[in-house]
Short mmCIF file of C-alpha atoms in Angstrom, two decimals:
data_model
loop_
_atom_site.label_atom_id
_atom_site.label_comp_id
_atom_site.label_asym_id
_atom_site.label_seq_id
_atom_site.Cartn_x
_atom_site.Cartn_y
_atom_site.Cartn_z
CA UNK A 235 -43.87 23.76 -42.60
CA UNK A 236 -44.54 20.66 -40.47
CA UNK A 237 -41.47 19.37 -38.59
CA UNK A 238 -40.54 15.72 -39.36
CA UNK A 239 -39.17 13.26 -36.76
CA UNK A 240 -37.17 10.12 -37.29
CA UNK A 241 -34.92 9.22 -40.21
CA UNK A 242 -35.40 11.06 -43.49
CA UNK A 243 -37.26 9.16 -46.17
CA UNK A 244 -36.19 8.88 -49.80
CA UNK A 245 -38.62 11.51 -51.01
CA UNK A 246 -37.81 14.19 -48.44
CA UNK A 247 -34.09 14.80 -47.94
CA UNK A 248 -33.04 17.77 -45.87
CA UNK A 249 -30.60 20.02 -47.69
CA UNK A 250 -28.98 22.69 -45.60
CA UNK A 251 -29.47 26.17 -47.11
CA UNK A 252 -27.08 29.10 -46.85
CA UNK A 253 -29.33 30.54 -44.07
CA UNK A 254 -29.12 27.39 -42.09
CA UNK A 255 -25.32 27.05 -42.53
CA UNK A 256 -24.71 30.64 -41.13
CA UNK A 257 -25.61 31.58 -37.56
CA UNK A 258 -27.19 35.01 -37.03
CA UNK A 259 -25.09 35.43 -33.73
CA UNK A 260 -21.36 35.88 -33.59
CA UNK A 261 -19.34 33.01 -32.21
CA UNK A 262 -18.34 33.55 -28.58
CA UNK A 263 -15.09 32.05 -27.27
CA UNK A 264 -16.68 32.07 -23.70
CA UNK A 265 -18.94 29.11 -24.70
CA UNK A 266 -17.34 25.81 -23.96
CA UNK A 267 -18.04 22.68 -26.02
CA UNK A 268 -20.41 20.15 -24.35
CA UNK A 269 -17.67 17.52 -24.33
CA UNK A 270 -14.97 19.83 -22.96
CA UNK A 271 -13.46 18.57 -19.78
CA UNK A 272 -11.48 20.54 -17.17
CA UNK A 273 -7.80 19.63 -17.19
CA UNK A 274 -6.55 17.14 -14.65
CA UNK A 275 -10.03 16.56 -13.33
CA UNK A 276 -10.15 20.06 -11.70
CA UNK A 277 -11.89 23.27 -12.53
CA UNK A 278 -11.90 24.86 -15.95
CA UNK A 279 -8.68 27.08 -16.29
CA UNK A 280 -6.89 25.47 -13.32
CA UNK A 281 -3.07 25.24 -13.78
CA UNK A 282 -2.24 21.48 -14.46
CA UNK A 283 1.09 21.96 -12.56
CA UNK A 284 -0.95 23.20 -9.53
CA UNK A 285 -3.29 20.30 -9.72
CA UNK A 286 -0.49 17.79 -9.82
CA UNK A 287 1.16 19.53 -6.88
CA UNK A 288 -2.10 19.48 -5.02
CA UNK A 289 -2.61 15.82 -5.63
CA UNK A 290 0.94 15.02 -4.57
CA UNK A 291 0.52 16.94 -1.28
CA UNK A 292 -2.75 15.14 -0.62
CA UNK A 293 -1.06 11.78 -1.37
CA UNK A 294 1.95 12.74 0.96
CA UNK A 295 0.09 13.98 3.97
CA UNK A 296 -3.42 12.49 3.81
CA UNK A 297 -3.03 9.06 2.55
CA UNK A 298 -2.06 6.16 4.79
CA UNK A 299 1.28 5.84 3.02
CA UNK A 300 2.01 9.57 3.52
CA UNK A 301 0.89 9.66 7.19
CA UNK A 302 3.01 6.64 8.04
CA UNK A 303 6.00 8.15 6.32
CA UNK A 304 5.55 11.57 8.16
CA UNK A 305 5.25 9.84 11.47
CA UNK A 306 8.36 7.68 10.77
CA UNK A 307 10.23 10.86 9.73
CA UNK A 308 9.21 12.73 13.02
CA UNK A 309 9.90 9.89 15.36
CA UNK A 310 13.18 8.90 13.64
CA UNK A 311 14.31 12.51 13.36
CA UNK A 312 13.74 13.01 17.15
CA UNK A 313 15.61 9.89 17.96
CA UNK A 314 18.47 10.75 15.52
CA UNK A 315 18.73 14.26 16.92
CA UNK A 316 19.10 13.01 20.52
CA UNK A 317 21.54 10.31 19.35
CA UNK A 318 23.60 12.95 17.52
CA UNK A 319 23.77 15.25 20.51
CA UNK A 320 24.79 12.42 22.86
CA UNK A 321 27.31 11.12 20.34
CA UNK A 322 28.85 14.58 19.87
CA UNK A 323 29.18 14.99 23.62
CA UNK A 324 30.73 11.71 24.12
CA UNK A 325 33.23 11.98 21.24
CA UNK A 326 34.15 15.49 22.26
CA UNK A 327 34.73 14.39 25.90
CA UNK A 328 36.82 11.59 24.44
CA UNK A 329 39.07 14.04 22.51
CA UNK A 330 39.43 16.27 25.61
CA UNK A 331 40.38 13.42 27.81
CA UNK A 332 42.83 12.07 25.30
CA UNK A 333 44.47 15.49 24.92
CA UNK A 334 44.60 15.91 28.76
CA UNK A 335 46.12 12.51 29.24
CA UNK A 336 48.82 13.31 26.69
CA UNK A 337 49.64 16.56 28.30
CA UNK A 338 49.72 14.79 31.86
CA UNK A 339 52.25 12.31 30.39
CA UNK A 340 54.52 15.17 29.16
CA UNK A 341 54.08 17.05 32.58
CA UNK A 342 55.32 13.89 34.39
CA UNK A 343 58.39 13.76 32.23
CA UNK A 344 59.20 17.47 32.77
CA UNK A 345 58.80 17.19 36.54
CA UNK A 346 60.99 14.08 36.61
CA UNK A 347 63.77 15.97 34.74
CA UNK A 348 63.43 18.94 37.02
CA UNK A 349 63.91 16.68 40.08
CA UNK A 350 66.97 15.34 38.42
CA UNK A 351 68.48 18.83 38.16
CA UNK A 352 68.50 19.16 34.44
CA UNK A 353 67.27 22.78 34.92
CA UNK A 354 65.20 24.76 32.40
CA UNK A 355 66.15 22.58 29.54
CA UNK A 356 63.44 20.24 30.76
CA UNK A 357 60.84 22.29 29.00
CA UNK A 358 62.05 21.22 25.68
CA UNK A 359 59.52 18.74 24.41
CA UNK A 360 60.73 15.29 23.15
CA UNK A 361 59.38 13.37 20.21
CA UNK A 362 55.72 12.57 20.56
CA UNK A 363 55.15 14.93 23.54
CA UNK A 364 53.01 17.94 23.95
CA UNK A 365 54.66 21.03 22.44
CA UNK A 366 53.28 23.72 24.80
CA UNK A 367 55.23 23.85 28.07
CA UNK A 368 55.68 26.84 30.40
CA UNK A 369 56.95 27.37 33.91
CA UNK A 370 55.09 30.45 35.36
CA UNK A 371 55.86 32.05 38.82
CA UNK A 372 53.15 33.86 40.82
CA UNK A 373 52.49 37.23 39.30
CA UNK A 374 52.71 35.90 35.81
CA UNK A 375 56.38 35.96 35.37
CA UNK A 376 57.44 33.17 32.85
CA UNK A 377 60.57 31.42 34.04
CA UNK A 378 60.93 29.02 31.03
CA UNK A 379 58.86 28.06 27.98
CA UNK A 380 59.04 25.61 25.13
CA UNK A 381 60.09 26.85 21.66
CA UNK A 382 56.52 27.09 20.46
CA UNK A 383 55.73 29.53 23.30
CA UNK A 384 58.73 31.82 23.20
CA UNK A 385 57.47 35.35 23.79
CA UNK A 386 53.83 34.22 24.49
CA UNK A 387 51.89 35.21 27.65
CA UNK A 388 50.99 32.52 30.20
CA UNK A 389 48.84 29.65 29.02
CA UNK A 390 46.55 30.01 31.95
CA UNK A 391 44.46 33.13 31.53
CA UNK A 392 43.80 33.36 35.24
CA UNK A 393 46.56 33.22 37.80
CA UNK A 394 46.05 30.27 40.22
CA UNK A 395 45.93 30.70 43.92
CA UNK A 396 48.93 29.66 46.08
CA UNK A 397 46.80 26.84 47.45
CA UNK A 398 46.04 25.39 44.01
CA UNK A 399 48.66 22.52 43.66
CA UNK A 400 47.14 20.65 40.67
CA UNK A 401 45.48 22.31 37.76
CA UNK A 402 43.32 20.80 34.94
CA UNK A 403 41.10 22.84 32.61
CA UNK A 404 40.32 23.90 29.10
CA UNK A 405 42.24 27.10 28.18
CA UNK A 406 41.41 29.38 25.32
CA UNK A 407 43.94 32.15 24.54
CA UNK A 408 43.95 34.53 21.60
CA UNK A 409 47.54 33.71 20.60
CA UNK A 410 46.58 29.94 20.29
CA UNK A 411 44.89 28.72 17.15
CA UNK A 412 42.34 26.75 19.20
CA UNK A 413 41.43 25.95 22.76
CA UNK A 414 43.73 23.42 24.60
CA UNK A 415 43.66 21.05 27.41
CA UNK A 416 45.80 22.53 30.17
CA UNK A 417 47.34 20.62 33.02
CA UNK A 418 49.68 22.11 35.75
CA UNK A 419 51.45 21.28 38.98
CA UNK A 420 53.05 23.62 41.52
CA UNK A 421 56.70 22.86 42.35
CA UNK A 422 58.94 24.18 45.01
CA UNK A 423 62.11 23.55 46.92
CA UNK A 424 65.64 25.09 46.82
CA UNK A 425 65.53 25.14 43.08
CA UNK A 426 62.26 26.92 42.79
CA UNK A 427 61.82 29.09 45.95
CA UNK A 428 58.96 31.16 44.47
CA UNK A 429 56.80 27.93 43.98
CA UNK A 430 56.01 28.35 40.27
CA UNK A 431 53.54 26.21 38.30
CA UNK A 432 54.72 23.94 35.59
CA UNK A 433 52.02 24.07 32.66
CA UNK A 434 51.64 21.64 29.77
CA UNK A 435 48.97 21.99 27.14
CA UNK A 436 47.88 19.91 24.19
CA UNK A 437 45.41 20.53 21.36
CA UNK A 438 42.42 18.38 20.95
CA UNK A 439 42.44 16.22 17.72
CA UNK A 440 40.58 18.39 15.12
CA UNK A 441 38.40 15.41 14.16
CA UNK A 442 36.94 15.42 17.72
CA UNK A 443 36.15 19.14 18.07
CA UNK A 444 32.49 19.91 18.62
CA UNK A 445 31.80 22.07 15.57
CA UNK A 446 33.16 19.48 13.24
CA UNK A 447 31.43 16.61 15.17
CA UNK A 448 28.11 18.43 15.06
CA UNK A 449 28.63 19.10 11.30
CA UNK A 450 29.43 15.49 10.58
CA UNK A 451 26.81 14.06 12.85
CA UNK A 452 24.09 16.27 11.37
CA UNK A 453 25.02 15.19 7.87
CA UNK A 454 24.92 11.50 8.83
CA UNK A 455 21.61 11.88 10.65
CA UNK A 456 20.05 13.62 7.67
CA UNK A 457 21.30 10.92 5.37
CA UNK A 458 19.90 8.20 7.67
CA UNK A 459 16.65 10.21 7.93
CA UNK A 460 16.21 10.44 4.11
CA UNK A 461 17.08 6.73 3.72
CA UNK A 462 14.54 5.80 6.44
CA UNK A 463 11.91 8.07 4.76
CA UNK A 464 12.49 6.56 1.44
CA UNK A 465 12.46 2.99 2.78
CA UNK A 466 9.20 3.64 4.70
CA UNK A 467 7.52 5.15 1.65
CA UNK A 468 8.71 2.41 -0.60
CA UNK A 469 7.90 -0.44 1.82
CA UNK A 470 4.36 0.82 2.51
CA UNK A 471 3.87 1.43 -1.23
CA UNK A 472 5.00 -2.19 -1.90
CA UNK A 473 2.64 -3.49 0.83
CA UNK A 474 -0.38 -1.44 -0.50
CA UNK A 475 0.38 -2.31 -4.17
CA UNK A 476 -1.66 -5.50 -3.99
CA UNK A 477 -4.50 -3.53 -2.48
CA UNK A 478 -4.34 -1.07 -5.40
CA UNK A 479 -4.41 -4.13 -7.76
CA UNK A 480 -7.49 -5.42 -5.89
CA UNK A 481 -9.24 -2.06 -6.04
CA UNK A 482 -8.48 -1.61 -9.89
CA UNK A 483 -9.77 -5.10 -10.64
CA UNK A 484 -12.96 -4.53 -8.63
CA UNK A 485 -13.43 -1.19 -10.37
CA UNK A 486 -13.11 -2.83 -13.72
CA UNK A 487 -15.62 -5.59 -12.67
CA UNK A 488 -18.00 -2.97 -11.35
CA UNK A 489 -17.76 -0.82 -14.43
CA UNK A 490 -18.38 -3.66 -16.90
CA UNK A 491 -21.42 -5.03 -15.07
CA UNK A 492 -22.61 -8.55 -14.51
CA UNK A 493 -20.84 -9.85 -17.50
CA UNK A 494 -17.45 -9.66 -15.78
CA UNK A 495 -18.42 -11.40 -12.43
CA UNK A 496 -16.35 -14.43 -13.60
CA UNK A 497 -13.16 -12.45 -13.14
CA UNK A 498 -11.21 -12.54 -9.85
CA UNK A 499 -8.78 -10.26 -8.17
CA UNK A 500 -5.15 -11.16 -7.93
CA UNK A 501 -4.10 -12.93 -4.74
CA UNK A 502 -0.58 -11.95 -3.49
CA UNK A 503 1.70 -14.66 -2.13
CA UNK A 504 2.93 -12.51 0.62
CA UNK A 505 0.72 -14.02 3.31
CA UNK A 506 -0.82 -12.08 6.06
CA UNK A 507 -4.05 -9.85 6.05
CA UNK A 508 -3.74 -8.60 2.43
CA UNK A 509 -3.73 -12.19 1.00
CA UNK A 510 -6.63 -13.09 3.27
CA UNK A 511 -8.38 -9.87 1.89
CA UNK A 512 -7.91 -10.98 -1.61
CA UNK A 513 -9.19 -14.47 -0.81
CA UNK A 514 -12.19 -13.02 0.87
CA UNK A 515 -12.93 -10.69 -2.03
CA UNK A 516 -12.65 -13.59 -4.46
CA UNK A 517 -15.02 -15.63 -2.24
CA UNK A 518 -17.49 -12.75 -2.31
CA UNK A 519 -17.22 -12.46 -6.10
CA UNK A 520 -17.75 -16.17 -6.45
CA UNK A 521 -20.89 -16.00 -4.29
CA UNK A 522 -22.08 -13.06 -6.12
CA UNK A 523 -21.55 -14.86 -9.39
CA UNK A 524 -23.37 -17.92 -8.09
CA UNK A 525 -26.20 -15.79 -6.87
CA UNK A 526 -26.45 -13.94 -10.10
CA UNK A 527 -26.53 -17.13 -12.10
CA UNK A 528 -29.04 -18.63 -9.73
CA UNK A 529 -31.21 -15.54 -10.06
CA UNK A 530 -31.04 -15.65 -13.83
CA UNK A 531 -31.93 -19.31 -13.81
CA UNK A 532 -34.65 -18.70 -11.32
CA UNK A 533 -36.19 -15.88 -13.41
CA UNK A 534 -36.01 -18.03 -16.54
CA UNK A 535 -37.35 -21.15 -14.93
CA UNK A 536 -40.11 -19.21 -13.02
CA UNK A 537 -41.15 -17.49 -16.05
CA UNK A 538 -41.31 -20.78 -17.93
CA UNK A 539 -43.24 -22.56 -15.16
CA UNK A 540 -45.70 -19.66 -14.81
CA UNK A 541 -46.19 -19.31 -18.47
CA UNK A 542 -47.32 -22.86 -19.02
CA UNK A 543 -50.31 -22.87 -16.71
CA UNK A 544 -51.26 -19.37 -17.78
CA UNK A 545 -51.16 -20.38 -21.50
CA UNK A 546 -53.23 -23.52 -20.73
CA UNK A 547 -55.79 -21.56 -18.73
CA UNK A 548 -55.90 -18.89 -21.53
CA UNK A 549 -56.39 -21.60 -24.24
CA UNK A 550 -59.19 -23.33 -22.24
CA UNK A 551 -61.13 -20.13 -21.78
CA UNK A 552 -60.76 -19.25 -25.49
CA UNK A 553 -61.96 -22.67 -26.48
CA UNK A 554 -64.83 -22.43 -24.06
CA UNK A 555 -66.00 -19.08 -25.55
CA UNK A 556 -65.91 -20.62 -29.03
CA UNK A 557 -68.06 -23.58 -28.16
CA UNK A 558 -71.94 -23.54 -28.57
CA UNK A 559 -74.17 -22.61 -25.64
CA UNK A 560 -75.14 -26.20 -24.98
CA UNK A 561 -71.48 -27.43 -24.75
CA UNK A 562 -70.49 -29.47 -21.66
CA UNK A 563 -68.23 -27.01 -20.06
CA UNK A 564 -67.66 -28.63 -16.79
CA UNK A 565 -64.54 -30.69 -17.79
CA UNK A 566 -62.95 -27.67 -19.21
CA UNK A 567 -63.57 -25.67 -16.04
CA UNK A 568 -62.08 -28.46 -14.03
CA UNK A 569 -58.97 -28.23 -16.15
CA UNK A 570 -58.87 -24.52 -15.72
CA UNK A 571 -59.18 -25.03 -11.95
CA UNK A 572 -56.16 -27.41 -12.14
CA UNK A 573 -54.14 -24.81 -13.93
CA UNK A 574 -55.08 -22.06 -11.35
CA UNK A 575 -54.22 -24.56 -8.54
CA UNK A 576 -50.80 -25.10 -10.04
CA UNK A 577 -50.38 -21.29 -10.36
CA UNK A 578 -51.40 -20.93 -6.70
CA UNK A 579 -48.78 -23.57 -5.63
CA UNK A 580 -46.04 -21.81 -7.61
CA UNK A 581 -46.90 -18.42 -6.26
CA UNK A 582 -47.13 -19.80 -2.69
CA UNK A 583 -43.74 -21.44 -3.00
CA UNK A 584 -42.22 -18.26 -4.46
CA UNK A 585 -43.72 -16.22 -1.64
CA UNK A 586 -42.26 -18.60 0.97
CA UNK A 587 -38.86 -18.49 -0.70
CA UNK A 588 -39.04 -14.64 -0.58
CA UNK A 589 -39.78 -14.80 3.14
CA UNK A 590 -36.96 -17.20 3.79
CA UNK A 591 -34.50 -15.16 1.76
CA UNK A 592 -35.51 -12.07 3.65
CA UNK A 593 -35.22 -13.96 7.02
CA UNK A 594 -38.55 -12.78 8.14
CA UNK A 595 -38.73 -13.16 11.87
CA UNK A 596 -40.91 -15.88 13.15
CA UNK A 597 -41.47 -16.71 16.85
CA UNK A 598 -39.49 -19.76 18.03
CA UNK A 599 -41.04 -22.63 19.99
CA UNK A 600 -40.10 -26.08 21.13
CA UNK A 601 -41.05 -28.69 18.59
CA UNK A 602 -40.96 -32.33 19.30
CA UNK A 603 -39.93 -34.04 15.96
CA UNK A 604 -41.55 -37.41 16.91
CA UNK A 605 -44.96 -35.69 17.60
CA UNK A 606 -44.58 -33.61 14.42
CA UNK A 607 -43.99 -36.80 12.37
CA UNK A 608 -46.87 -38.57 13.85
CA UNK A 609 -49.25 -35.76 13.00
CA UNK A 610 -47.93 -35.39 9.45
CA UNK A 611 -48.01 -39.07 8.69
CA UNK A 612 -51.58 -39.46 10.09
CA UNK A 613 -52.89 -36.26 8.45
CA UNK A 614 -53.83 -38.03 5.17
CA UNK A 615 -53.79 -41.42 3.49
CA UNK A 616 -50.68 -42.19 1.51
CA UNK A 617 -50.10 -44.08 -1.75
CA UNK A 618 -47.62 -46.50 -0.02
CA UNK A 619 -47.32 -47.57 3.52
CA UNK A 620 -45.34 -45.15 5.80
CA UNK A 621 -43.41 -46.75 8.67
CA UNK A 622 -41.68 -44.81 11.53
CA UNK A 623 -38.93 -45.23 14.06
CA UNK A 624 -39.31 -42.37 16.46
CA UNK A 625 -37.31 -41.40 19.57
CA UNK A 626 -39.52 -39.36 21.80
CA UNK A 627 -38.29 -36.12 23.45
CA UNK A 628 -36.10 -35.03 20.44
CA UNK A 629 -36.92 -31.35 20.60
CA UNK A 630 -35.68 -28.41 18.47
CA UNK A 631 -36.29 -24.76 18.40
CA UNK A 632 -38.19 -23.54 15.34
CA UNK A 633 -41.58 -22.53 13.91
CA UNK A 634 -43.99 -25.44 13.88
CA UNK A 635 -45.49 -24.43 10.56
CA UNK A 636 -42.14 -24.27 8.82
CA UNK A 637 -40.87 -27.55 10.15
CA UNK A 638 -44.15 -29.15 9.14
CA UNK A 639 -43.66 -27.80 5.73
CA UNK A 640 -40.04 -29.42 5.67
CA UNK A 641 -41.48 -32.87 6.70
CA UNK A 642 -44.45 -32.51 4.31
CA UNK A 643 -42.20 -31.64 1.39
CA UNK A 644 -39.96 -34.66 2.08
CA UNK A 645 -42.88 -37.04 2.45
CA UNK A 646 -44.45 -35.78 -0.71
CA UNK A 647 -41.15 -36.30 -2.55
CA UNK A 648 -40.80 -39.77 -1.10
CA UNK A 649 -44.26 -40.82 -2.04
CA UNK A 650 -43.76 -39.57 -5.61
CA UNK A 651 -40.77 -41.95 -6.13
CA UNK A 652 -41.42 -44.84 -3.62
CA UNK A 653 -42.27 -48.26 -4.97
CA UNK A 654 -43.52 -50.18 -1.84
CA UNK A 655 -42.95 -47.97 1.20
CA UNK A 656 -41.62 -45.02 3.04
CA UNK A 657 -39.73 -44.86 6.31
CA UNK A 658 -39.30 -41.85 8.71
CA UNK A 659 -36.65 -42.00 11.41
CA UNK A 660 -36.20 -39.50 14.27
CA UNK A 661 -33.32 -39.70 16.68
CA UNK A 662 -30.34 -37.97 18.36
CA UNK A 663 -26.71 -37.75 17.28
CA UNK A 664 -24.61 -35.95 19.72
CA UNK A 665 -25.93 -32.44 20.03
CA UNK A 666 -28.05 -32.76 16.83
CA UNK A 667 -31.54 -33.96 16.20
CA UNK A 668 -31.69 -36.14 13.17
CA UNK A 669 -34.73 -36.63 10.95
CA UNK A 670 -34.54 -39.10 7.90
CA UNK A 671 -36.97 -39.82 5.25
CA UNK A 672 -36.23 -42.88 3.02
CA UNK A 673 -37.98 -44.36 0.09
CA UNK A 674 -37.35 -47.52 -2.09
CA UNK A 675 -37.53 -45.79 -5.42
CA UNK A 676 -34.86 -45.43 -8.09
CA UNK A 677 -32.85 -43.05 -5.90
CA UNK A 678 -30.81 -39.94 -6.90
CA UNK A 679 -27.62 -40.19 -8.94
CA UNK A 680 -24.61 -38.99 -6.85
CA UNK A 681 -23.74 -36.16 -9.25
CA UNK A 682 -27.37 -34.87 -8.94
CA UNK A 683 -27.69 -34.84 -5.11
CA UNK A 684 -26.95 -31.14 -4.94
CA UNK A 685 -28.78 -30.10 -8.12
CA UNK A 686 -32.13 -31.37 -6.68
CA UNK A 687 -31.78 -28.58 -4.13
CA UNK A 688 -31.57 -25.83 -6.74
CA UNK A 689 -34.65 -23.90 -7.39
CA UNK A 690 -36.91 -25.11 -10.21
CA UNK A 691 -34.51 -27.95 -10.75
CA UNK A 692 -36.34 -31.25 -11.70
CA UNK A 693 -34.69 -34.49 -12.75
CA UNK A 694 -36.13 -36.37 -15.78
CA UNK A 695 -37.90 -39.01 -13.51
CA UNK A 696 -39.47 -36.29 -11.36
CA UNK A 697 -40.93 -34.68 -14.42
CA UNK A 698 -42.20 -37.89 -15.73
CA UNK A 699 -43.87 -38.80 -12.36
CA UNK A 700 -45.24 -35.42 -11.55
CA UNK A 701 -45.50 -33.08 -14.53
CA UNK A 702 -47.30 -30.43 -12.45
CA UNK A 703 -44.57 -30.14 -9.82
CA UNK A 704 -42.91 -26.79 -9.20
CA UNK A 705 -39.38 -27.97 -8.23
CA UNK A 706 -39.32 -25.81 -5.14
CA UNK A 707 -40.18 -28.25 -2.44
CA UNK A 708 -36.65 -29.45 -1.63
CA UNK A 709 -34.98 -25.96 -1.80
CA UNK A 710 -37.63 -24.55 0.48
CA UNK A 711 -36.93 -27.47 2.92
CA UNK A 712 -33.21 -26.98 2.92
CA UNK A 713 -33.55 -23.19 3.38
CA UNK A 714 -35.73 -23.72 6.43
CA UNK A 715 -33.20 -26.24 7.93
CA UNK A 716 -30.40 -23.83 7.43
CA UNK A 717 -32.34 -20.87 8.97
CA UNK A 718 -32.55 -22.91 12.13
CA UNK A 719 -28.86 -23.65 12.25
CA UNK A 720 -29.01 -27.10 10.59
CA UNK A 721 -28.86 -28.55 7.11
CA UNK A 722 -30.57 -30.98 4.73
CA UNK A 723 -28.82 -33.14 2.27
CA UNK A 724 -29.24 -36.27 0.23
CA UNK A 725 -27.25 -39.02 1.73
CA UNK A 726 -26.05 -42.42 0.60
CA UNK A 727 -28.61 -45.25 0.57
CA UNK A 728 -28.43 -48.91 -0.51
CA UNK A 729 -31.82 -48.41 -2.28
CA UNK A 730 -33.88 -45.43 -3.19
CA UNK A 731 -33.45 -41.79 -1.89
CA UNK A 732 -32.44 -40.87 1.75
CA UNK A 733 -32.79 -37.32 2.95
CA UNK A 734 -31.16 -36.48 6.23
CA UNK A 735 -31.98 -33.23 8.19
CA UNK A 736 -29.86 -32.12 11.13
CA UNK A 737 -30.96 -29.50 13.56
CA UNK A 738 -29.46 -28.36 16.92
CA UNK A 739 -31.25 -29.86 19.84
CA UNK A 740 -33.33 -27.43 21.91
CA UNK A 741 -31.59 -25.99 25.01
CA UNK A 742 -33.04 -27.11 28.50
CA UNK A 743 -36.30 -25.49 29.42
CA UNK A 744 -36.06 -22.01 31.01
CA UNK A 745 -33.22 -20.87 28.63
CA UNK A 746 -34.17 -17.81 26.65
CA UNK A 747 -34.19 -18.09 22.85
CA UNK A 748 -34.53 -15.39 20.14
CA UNK A 749 -36.99 -15.19 17.38
CA UNK A 750 -35.59 -15.87 13.91
#
């Protein structure tokens, strides 16, 4: 049976048979469908939760947002840890100092009462005073104690020397619920011949003890660290959100091809580098759109301009073949030569444009615009008189051949439209060399002064005066001027057209220049 390709015809319709509908091989679960896709963009069989966790870790530690957050956490954590330690030490010292000052005030009152002869009743604390008071003789004998210390051993775990008159320390005793700040003063005289030491102790405020301070300080530092981490993550995310919008829009434009070049990326109103990035991207998209449109128009118009002479040449040759042998064929050959000459001009202009677009390097030389004008004007006779006003010594850096082509294209355009004459002016204007070509024709409408520099663009009058023109002379001239750092434009004129080319003046002799 001969296999058939293409859509089935009405006479031969394929009907699946029972043999065709049943496979001779058992179905295998290990064979995946052609359109099957691995979950989460990973490998087949990979756990989706694992893929999401991996993406989150990559985002947290590898992305700019994640790295900035990690750096902020590390630096902020180090600063907060140091600040917490310093704050705890300072607050703990403040608590100890406050307790010692309170005990010292109570000690002063006790000593004053003892000097007044009130006896051992002086150890009874008054309202607002420290509650822990003892009078201890050398050897550890307790002479008197406040009610809270009745039956308790001495407050000072180490017996002082007889030479120690003033005592201040932190004391920790098993019978006390916490460490205390202890102050003491040795007394003597007839009332105390054994020179005991009067001790007063006071507890530190529980809110200012080191364990509690470290616990509270650590909790506050962690809360601040989490807040700073969240703030950094969110702030950087907000800062990069416009960048993501730009990337997403560019991706859509790229995926949809040249049809979407008219779209633009959103421009944030936040100012700064991201706004400038969006503006630059939109400028690039606009230039790309213009270049694409110009390329489309160029291809269309070039195809049209090339097709016309080729079709004319083809027709002439076919007619010549159909004529009898004794036909006068020379006029037809001359017409064919004109068509080939036009084809040659179009191809030559296209080749020159391709070189200019590619910025093919050409050796630079000093070109005197006045001498260049004299040679171009005197090279051939003109349809109308050409007058010149030339300033000698106006030199520019460029390729002589290319600058000659610029002036030749401008003179040919002026000759095509001039009524009675053409004028060429060469001079200086600041640091620029200026070359003007004027004619007294009908001129260029103001709204068409930029259009005449578009490739293959020809106004109605130009097509009427020169049907065989290519529409590439002025675009080539402007491109050459811009390559050498200048410009060419159609300027205002009281009558006719006025083309002005500006180029930077050549540097003084002896200064090196690069090829362009």
